Short mmCIF file of C-alpha atoms in Angstrom, two decimals:
data_model
loop_
_atom_site.label_atom_id
_atom_site.label_comp_id
_atom_site.label_asym_id
_atom_site.label_seq_id
_atom_site.Cartn_x
_atom_site.Cartn_y
_atom_site.Cartn_z
CA MET A 1 83.62 4.11 -144.47
CA GLU A 2 80.68 2.68 -142.60
CA ARG A 3 81.17 1.13 -139.19
CA ARG A 4 79.65 -2.25 -138.64
CA ARG A 5 77.57 -2.67 -135.53
CA SER A 6 77.32 -5.91 -133.64
CA PHE A 7 73.68 -6.48 -132.71
CA PRO A 8 74.45 -9.40 -130.34
CA ASP A 9 76.95 -7.21 -128.41
CA ILE A 10 74.49 -4.31 -128.21
CA LEU A 11 71.69 -6.62 -127.06
CA ALA A 12 73.83 -8.43 -124.48
CA GLY A 13 75.23 -5.15 -123.15
CA GLY A 14 71.74 -3.72 -122.90
CA ILE A 15 70.59 -6.74 -120.91
CA PHE A 16 73.58 -6.32 -118.58
CA VAL A 17 72.72 -2.65 -118.07
CA LEU A 18 69.07 -3.52 -117.29
CA ILE A 19 69.96 -6.25 -114.81
CA GLY A 20 72.63 -4.06 -113.19
CA GLY A 21 70.15 -1.20 -112.95
CA ALA A 22 67.60 -3.50 -111.32
CA PHE A 23 70.19 -4.51 -108.73
CA VAL A 24 71.01 -0.86 -108.03
CA VAL A 25 67.36 0.10 -107.65
CA GLY A 26 66.62 -2.95 -105.50
CA SER A 27 69.62 -2.28 -103.23
CA LEU A 28 68.46 1.27 -102.46
CA GLY A 29 65.65 -0.16 -100.36
CA PHE A 30 68.20 -1.53 -97.89
CA GLU A 31 70.74 0.11 -95.63
CA LEU A 32 73.99 0.57 -97.54
CA GLY A 33 76.43 1.02 -94.67
CA THR A 34 80.09 1.82 -95.27
CA PRO A 35 82.87 -0.12 -96.99
CA LEU A 36 84.14 -1.28 -93.57
CA ARG A 37 80.69 -2.08 -92.15
CA MET A 38 78.62 -3.11 -95.13
CA GLY A 39 74.88 -3.12 -94.86
CA PRO A 40 72.56 -5.55 -96.67
CA GLY A 41 72.27 -3.21 -99.68
CA TYR A 42 75.98 -2.59 -100.20
CA PHE A 43 76.92 -5.74 -102.09
CA PRO A 44 73.91 -5.69 -104.46
CA LEU A 45 74.64 -2.02 -105.19
CA LEU A 46 78.28 -2.81 -105.94
CA VAL A 47 77.34 -5.77 -108.18
CA GLY A 48 74.72 -3.68 -110.00
CA VAL A 49 77.12 -0.83 -110.70
CA ILE A 50 79.83 -3.21 -111.95
CA LEU A 51 77.35 -5.12 -114.12
CA ALA A 52 75.89 -1.91 -115.60
CA ALA A 53 79.39 -0.55 -116.31
CA LEU A 54 80.37 -3.80 -117.96
CA GLY A 55 77.18 -3.66 -120.03
CA LEU A 56 77.91 -0.11 -121.16
CA GLY A 57 81.37 -1.23 -122.23
CA ILE A 58 79.91 -4.10 -124.25
CA VAL A 59 77.36 -1.77 -125.87
CA GLY A 60 80.16 0.64 -126.75
CA LYS A 61 82.21 -2.16 -128.29
CA GLY A 62 79.20 -3.28 -130.27
CA LEU A 63 78.61 0.23 -131.61
CA ILE A 64 82.25 0.99 -132.44
CA ALA A 65 83.96 -2.23 -133.43
CA GLY A 66 81.18 -4.53 -134.47
CA GLU A 67 81.89 -7.78 -136.19
CA VAL A 68 79.84 -10.24 -138.08
CA VAL A 69 78.91 -13.10 -135.81
CA SER A 70 77.28 -16.25 -136.99
CA PHE A 71 75.50 -18.36 -134.45
CA GLY A 72 75.29 -22.09 -134.69
CA ALA A 73 72.40 -24.21 -133.62
CA VAL A 74 71.07 -23.57 -130.14
CA PRO A 75 71.79 -26.52 -127.83
CA TRP A 76 68.23 -26.84 -126.57
CA ARG A 77 68.93 -30.03 -124.63
CA ALA A 78 71.64 -28.29 -122.59
CA VAL A 79 69.48 -25.22 -122.05
CA GLY A 80 66.57 -27.32 -120.86
CA VAL A 81 68.64 -29.50 -118.55
CA ILE A 82 70.34 -26.53 -116.92
CA VAL A 83 67.02 -24.72 -116.39
CA VAL A 84 65.57 -27.90 -114.83
CA ALA A 85 68.67 -28.25 -112.59
CA VAL A 86 68.40 -24.66 -111.31
CA VAL A 87 64.64 -25.00 -110.66
CA PHE A 88 65.25 -28.35 -108.94
CA PHE A 89 67.83 -26.81 -106.66
CA GLY A 90 65.56 -23.91 -105.75
CA TYR A 91 62.59 -26.09 -104.91
CA SER A 92 64.32 -28.94 -103.13
CA VAL A 93 67.27 -27.55 -101.16
CA ARG A 94 65.18 -27.08 -98.00
CA GLY A 95 63.50 -30.49 -98.27
CA LEU A 96 66.42 -32.69 -99.37
CA GLY A 97 69.23 -30.67 -97.82
CA PHE A 98 72.31 -29.09 -99.33
CA VAL A 99 74.38 -32.19 -100.05
CA PRO A 100 71.89 -34.30 -102.06
CA THR A 101 70.48 -31.27 -103.85
CA SER A 102 73.94 -30.05 -104.82
CA ALA A 103 74.92 -33.49 -106.02
CA VAL A 104 71.85 -33.88 -108.25
CA THR A 105 72.14 -30.35 -109.59
CA ALA A 106 75.82 -30.79 -110.41
CA LEU A 107 75.14 -34.15 -112.06
CA LEU A 108 72.33 -32.71 -114.19
CA THR A 109 74.38 -29.72 -115.36
CA THR A 110 77.34 -31.93 -116.14
CA LEU A 111 75.16 -34.29 -118.18
CA ALA A 112 73.82 -31.31 -120.19
CA SER A 113 76.75 -31.86 -122.54
CA ARG A 114 76.50 -34.79 -124.94
CA GLN A 115 80.25 -35.29 -124.79
CA VAL A 116 80.50 -36.12 -121.07
CA ARG A 117 80.50 -39.75 -120.02
CA LEU A 118 78.57 -40.92 -116.96
CA LEU A 119 81.67 -41.76 -114.87
CA THR A 120 83.13 -38.32 -115.56
CA ALA A 121 79.85 -36.68 -114.68
CA LEU A 122 79.68 -38.57 -111.40
CA ALA A 123 83.25 -37.56 -110.53
CA VAL A 124 82.58 -33.92 -111.36
CA ALA A 125 79.34 -33.95 -109.37
CA ALA A 126 81.09 -35.46 -106.33
CA GLY A 127 83.90 -32.92 -106.52
CA LEU A 128 81.52 -29.99 -106.91
CA THR A 129 79.34 -31.21 -104.04
CA VAL A 130 82.33 -31.51 -101.69
CA ALA A 131 83.74 -28.13 -102.80
CA SER A 132 80.42 -26.29 -102.50
CA THR A 133 79.75 -27.83 -99.09
CA LEU A 134 83.17 -26.74 -97.86
CA ILE A 135 82.76 -23.24 -99.27
CA PHE A 136 79.14 -22.45 -98.38
CA VAL A 137 78.44 -24.51 -95.28
CA VAL A 138 81.86 -24.77 -93.62
CA ALA A 139 83.74 -21.62 -94.65
CA LEU A 140 80.87 -19.15 -95.08
CA GLN A 141 78.79 -20.82 -92.34
CA LEU A 142 75.49 -20.57 -94.21
CA ARG A 143 72.70 -22.09 -92.20
CA ILE A 144 71.64 -24.67 -94.73
CA PRO A 145 70.89 -28.17 -93.46
CA LEU A 146 73.18 -30.78 -95.01
CA TRP A 147 70.41 -33.39 -95.03
CA GLY A 148 66.76 -32.39 -95.20
CA PRO A 149 63.52 -33.58 -93.65
CA TRP A 150 62.39 -35.34 -96.84
CA LEU A 151 65.05 -37.97 -96.34
CA PRO A 152 64.15 -40.92 -94.07
CA PHE A 153 67.46 -41.07 -92.18
#
């Protein structure tokens, strides 16, 4: 009896292993510290090891218990909108500030789906903006300006 292999699982697992390995290698250039006093390289090392282990598990599943997977059409509109939203956030968060950039990014990613109505997208964007501001700026105390120098007020 021949075992079926799942190429998508093997490919995805391999990508996870590569990214995890890159995190591990990159983290070794920083001080690791201890579990109680973590250095700047500790968290990337931990994430890299977990990601690589997860990738190995996915590769193993793909080699042992593969299944036939049929992919539908690629939602290129959604892929494009999400890429534009991430690039927008990266380039404009310092200039516009965290609140407006988060709001626009959340709105764009919500509108990536054809099934979401504008009012729902606005509500989701508002909720995500408030939640991310509370988490990152208030709770984690990241030093990100709420409103940036590009805004006239």
